[in-house]
């Protein structure tokens, strides 16, 4: 995996822009109104970048940095109303508007001084959630609340409609309803460390510390447990139609067909058949195409269930910590633990080769 096959340069050299900073990239998200990619940095800043407009990386605007948190920026999420929401180890929940420029100060949505806000989530209905320890704070129109949990919160995720908040922890996942504040417990033994909703809201998946993946079909409460991972599946993602669930947890991306009568029998693998663990992944928003990041810094585009792949970036940039597609699927943003970050305009010819997902 050290270099692309056939001597072809990786996509980042052909149609991307690339930078190296001094702090690790913690998370990445795209502003949802055609804005730039935003990178949450371990030194407290948030950096904005746009893909190049011309071949060879030409035409890419420079980075714009906004000072956000006094210590480290720990979490980042796109705000459906525009801009980004971030949480940090200074206890502040912030709203950042990239259109306002680097000189502008982020808006403070909440100040929970003394807390480390290492999880944030934003709903389509305007609710913002953040968590520290065993508490979740909810901020938004008519919904200021604090939820106390039985165990430490390890992940937060609103469903696509914005009406339910999933809260992961020990022994299962809790669902909080924005309509009436009711709480529903989805029990499953083990420590749940990552969450993902299917785009249609039918499925909720959690990655477990016990090297397993749990998935609930919420309509009838049916639960599936997928085992056999060599490591913890902490990066999860659904195909656009919501029927395929992909995860890391080993040296290849593993996918499951949830609409099959026996989902546990449908395991398929994607990407480079090597030994380097997958550290991050992201489904294309409309195509049958996966972006996979590895612990050695390589990033590939993969066909689900196939060994076929295309290098976006070669190895050597440190573990890939964050991957995200732009909402229109025309660009990919990536970041690494060693402070490498890039935005790549994916050629339309490549996207047209992947069928609709």
PDB file of N, CA, C and O in Angstrom, residues 81-107:
ATOM      1  N   UNK A  81     -28.756  24.520   9.728  1.00  0.00           N
ATOM      2  CA  UNK A  81     -29.115  25.919   9.502  1.00  0.00           C
ATOM      3  C   UNK A  81     -27.966  26.716   8.899  1.00  0.00           C
ATOM      4  O   UNK A  81     -28.127  27.891   8.565  1.00  0.00           O
ATOM      5  N   UNK A  82     -26.792  26.065   8.751  1.00  0.00           N
ATOM      6  CA  UNK A  82     -25.620  26.736   8.209  1.00  0.00           C
ATOM      7  C   UNK A  82     -24.511  26.810   9.237  1.00  0.00           C
ATOM      8  O   UNK A  82     -24.750  26.948  10.437  1.00  0.00           O
ATOM      9  N   UNK A  83     -23.268  26.706   8.779  1.00  0.00           N
ATOM     10  CA  UNK A  83     -22.128  26.758   9.673  1.00  0.00           C
ATOM     11  C   UNK A  83     -21.892  25.431  10.377  1.00  0.00           C
ATOM     12  O   UNK A  83     -22.399  24.378   9.985  1.00  0.00           O
ATOM     13  N   UNK A  84     -21.094  25.499  11.444  1.00  0.00           N
ATOM     14  CA  UNK A  84     -20.682  24.315  12.188  1.00  0.00           C
ATOM     15  C   UNK A  84     -20.898  24.534  13.672  1.00  0.00           C
ATOM     16  O   UNK A  84     -20.943  25.677  14.132  1.00  0.00           O
ATOM     17  N   UNK A  85     -21.005  23.433  14.419  1.00  0.00           N
ATOM     18  CA  UNK A  85     -21.079  23.481  15.873  1.00  0.00           C
ATOM     19  C   UNK A  85     -19.917  22.656  16.421  1.00  0.00           C
ATOM     20  O   UNK A  85     -19.682  21.531  15.956  1.00  0.00           O
ATOM     21  N   UNK A  86     -19.199  23.217  17.390  1.00  0.00           N
ATOM     22  CA  UNK A  86     -18.038  22.517  17.941  1.00  0.00           C
ATOM     23  C   UNK A  86     -18.109  22.469  19.458  1.00  0.00           C
ATOM     24  O   UNK A  86     -18.715  23.324  20.107  1.00  0.00           O
ATOM     25  N   UNK A  87     -17.447  21.448  20.027  1.00  0.00           N
ATOM     26  CA  UNK A  87     -17.293  21.322  21.477  1.00  0.00           C
ATOM     27  C   UNK A  87     -15.818  21.201  21.804  1.00  0.00           C
ATOM     28  O   UNK A  87     -15.041  20.652  21.011  1.00  0.00           O
ATOM     29  N   UNK A  88     -15.417  21.705  22.991  1.00  0.00           N
ATOM     30  CA  UNK A  88     -14.007  21.680  23.341  1.00  0.00           C
ATOM     31  C   UNK A  88     -13.767  21.362  24.800  1.00  0.00           C
ATOM     32  O   UNK A  88     -14.710  21.215  25.592  1.00  0.00           O
ATOM     33  N   UNK A  89     -12.471  21.292  25.172  1.00  0.00           N
ATOM     34  CA  UNK A  89     -12.136  20.984  26.560  1.00  0.00           C
ATOM     35  C   UNK A  89     -12.212  22.221  27.453  1.00  0.00           C
ATOM     36  O   UNK A  89     -11.863  22.154  28.637  1.00  0.00           O
ATOM     37  N   UNK A  90     -12.654  23.358  26.896  1.00  0.00           N
ATOM     38  CA  UNK A  90     -12.940  24.537  27.707  1.00  0.00           C
ATOM     39  C   UNK A  90     -14.411  24.588  28.123  1.00  0.00           C
ATOM     40  O   UNK A  90     -14.858  25.572  28.729  1.00  0.00           O
ATOM     41  N   UNK A  91     -15.177  23.542  27.788  1.00  0.00           N
ATOM     42  CA  UNK A  91     -16.579  23.462  28.197  1.00  0.00           C
ATOM     43  C   UNK A  91     -17.532  24.282  27.351  1.00  0.00           C
ATOM     44  O   UNK A  91     -18.714  24.379  27.680  1.00  0.00           O
ATOM     45  N   UNK A  92     -17.042  24.874  26.258  1.00  0.00           N
ATOM     46  CA  UNK A  92     -17.908  25.737  25.449  1.00  0.00           C
ATOM     47  C   UNK A  92     -18.455  25.002  24.231  1.00  0.00           C
ATOM     48  O   UNK A  92     -17.750  24.227  23.582  1.00  0.00           O
ATOM     49  N   UNK A  93     -19.726  25.257  23.947  1.00  0.00           N
ATOM     50  CA  UNK A  93     -20.378  24.793  22.725  1.00  0.00           C
ATOM     51  C   UNK A  93     -20.489  26.007  21.818  1.00  0.00           C
ATOM     52  O   UNK A  93     -21.129  27.005  22.175  1.00  0.00           O
ATOM     53  N   UNK A  94     -19.871  25.936  20.631  1.00  0.00           N
ATOM     54  CA  UNK A  94     -19.741  27.116  19.772  1.00  0.00           C
ATOM     55  C   UNK A  94     -20.427  26.899  18.429  1.00  0.00           C
ATOM     56  O   UNK A  94     -20.517  25.768  17.936  1.00  0.00           O
ATOM     57  N   UNK A  95     -20.879  28.019  17.832  1.00  0.00           N
ATOM     58  CA  UNK A  95     -21.336  28.016  16.446  1.00  0.00           C
ATOM     59  C   UNK A  95     -20.360  28.845  15.628  1.00  0.00           C
ATOM     60  O   UNK A  95     -20.042  29.986  15.983  1.00  0.00           O
ATOM     61  N   UNK A  96     -19.870  28.244  14.524  1.00  0.00           N
ATOM     62  CA  UNK A  96     -18.880  28.907  13.688  1.00  0.00           C
ATOM     63  C   UNK A  96     -19.472  29.139  12.303  1.00  0.00           C
ATOM     64  O   UNK A  96     -20.041  28.217  11.706  1.00  0.00           O
ATOM     65  N   UNK A  97     -19.317  30.351  11.799  1.00  0.00           N
ATOM     66  CA  UNK A  97     -19.816  30.712  10.476  1.00  0.00           C
ATOM     67  C   UNK A  97     -18.624  30.988   9.576  1.00  0.00           C
ATOM     68  O   UNK A  97     -17.975  32.032   9.702  1.00  0.00           O
ATOM     69  N   UNK A  98     -18.299  30.080   8.639  1.00  0.00           N
ATOM     70  CA  UNK A  98     -17.117  30.307   7.795  1.00  0.00           C
ATOM     71  C   UNK A  98     -17.249  31.545   6.926  1.00  0.00           C
ATOM     72  O   UNK A  98     -16.237  32.131   6.528  1.00  0.00           O
ATOM     73  N   UNK A  99     -18.470  31.977   6.619  1.00  0.00           N
ATOM     74  CA  UNK A  99     -18.645  33.170   5.783  1.00  0.00           C
ATOM     75  C   UNK A  99     -18.261  34.440   6.517  1.00  0.00           C
ATOM     76  O   UNK A  99     -18.031  35.484   5.902  1.00  0.00           O
ATOM     77  N   UNK A 100     -18.176  34.360   7.847  1.00  0.00           N
ATOM     78  CA  UNK A 100     -17.869  35.554   8.637  1.00  0.00           C
ATOM     79  C   UNK A 100     -16.389  35.904   8.608  1.00  0.00           C
ATOM     80  O   UNK A 100     -16.006  37.012   8.979  1.00  0.00           O
ATOM     81  N   UNK A 101     -15.521  34.955   8.199  1.00  0.00           N
ATOM     82  CA  UNK A 101     -14.101  35.247   8.105  1.00  0.00           C
ATOM     83  C   UNK A 101     -13.340  34.920   9.375  1.00  0.00           C
ATOM     84  O   UNK A 101     -13.913  34.744  10.451  1.00  0.00           O
ATOM     85  N   UNK A 102     -12.010  34.864   9.202  1.00  0.00           N
ATOM     86  CA  UNK A 102     -11.153  34.436  10.304  1.00  0.00           C
ATOM     87  C   UNK A 102     -11.166  35.404  11.481  1.00  0.00           C
ATOM     88  O   UNK A 102     -10.943  35.011  12.624  1.00  0.00           O
ATOM     89  N   UNK A 103     -11.422  36.681  11.204  1.00  0.00           N
ATOM     90  CA  UNK A 103     -11.354  37.678  12.279  1.00  0.00           C
ATOM     91  C   UNK A 103     -12.586  37.654  13.179  1.00  0.00           C
ATOM     92  O   UNK A 103     -12.579  38.237  14.260  1.00  0.00           O
ATOM     93  N   UNK A 104     -13.636  36.965  12.753  1.00  0.00           N
ATOM     94  CA  UNK A 104     -14.857  36.958  13.556  1.00  0.00           C
ATOM     95  C   UNK A 104     -14.752  35.942  14.689  1.00  0.00           C
ATOM     96  O   UNK A 104     -14.048  34.939  14.581  1.00  0.00           O
ATOM     97  N   UNK A 105     -15.470  36.212  15.764  1.00  0.00           N
ATOM     98  CA  UNK A 105     -15.459  35.307  16.917  1.00  0.00           C
ATOM     99  C   UNK A 105     -16.642  34.345  16.820  1.00  0.00           C
ATOM    100  O   UNK A 105     -17.735  34.746  16.420  1.00  0.00           O
ATOM    101  N   UNK A 106     -16.442  33.084  17.173  1.00  0.00           N
ATOM    102  CA  UNK A 106     -17.568  32.147  17.166  1.00  0.00           C
ATOM    103  C   UNK A 106     -18.640  32.563  18.171  1.00  0.00           C
ATOM    104  O   UNK A 106     -18.348  33.223  19.179  1.00  0.00           O
ATOM    105  N   UNK A 107     -19.874  32.199  17.893  1.00  0.00           N
ATOM    106  CA  UNK A 107     -20.961  32.477  18.833  1.00  0.00           C
ATOM    107  C   UNK A 107     -20.987  31.390  19.900  1.00  0.00           C
ATOM    108  O   UNK A 107     -20.918  30.195  19.574  1.00  0.00           O
TER     109      UNK A 107
END
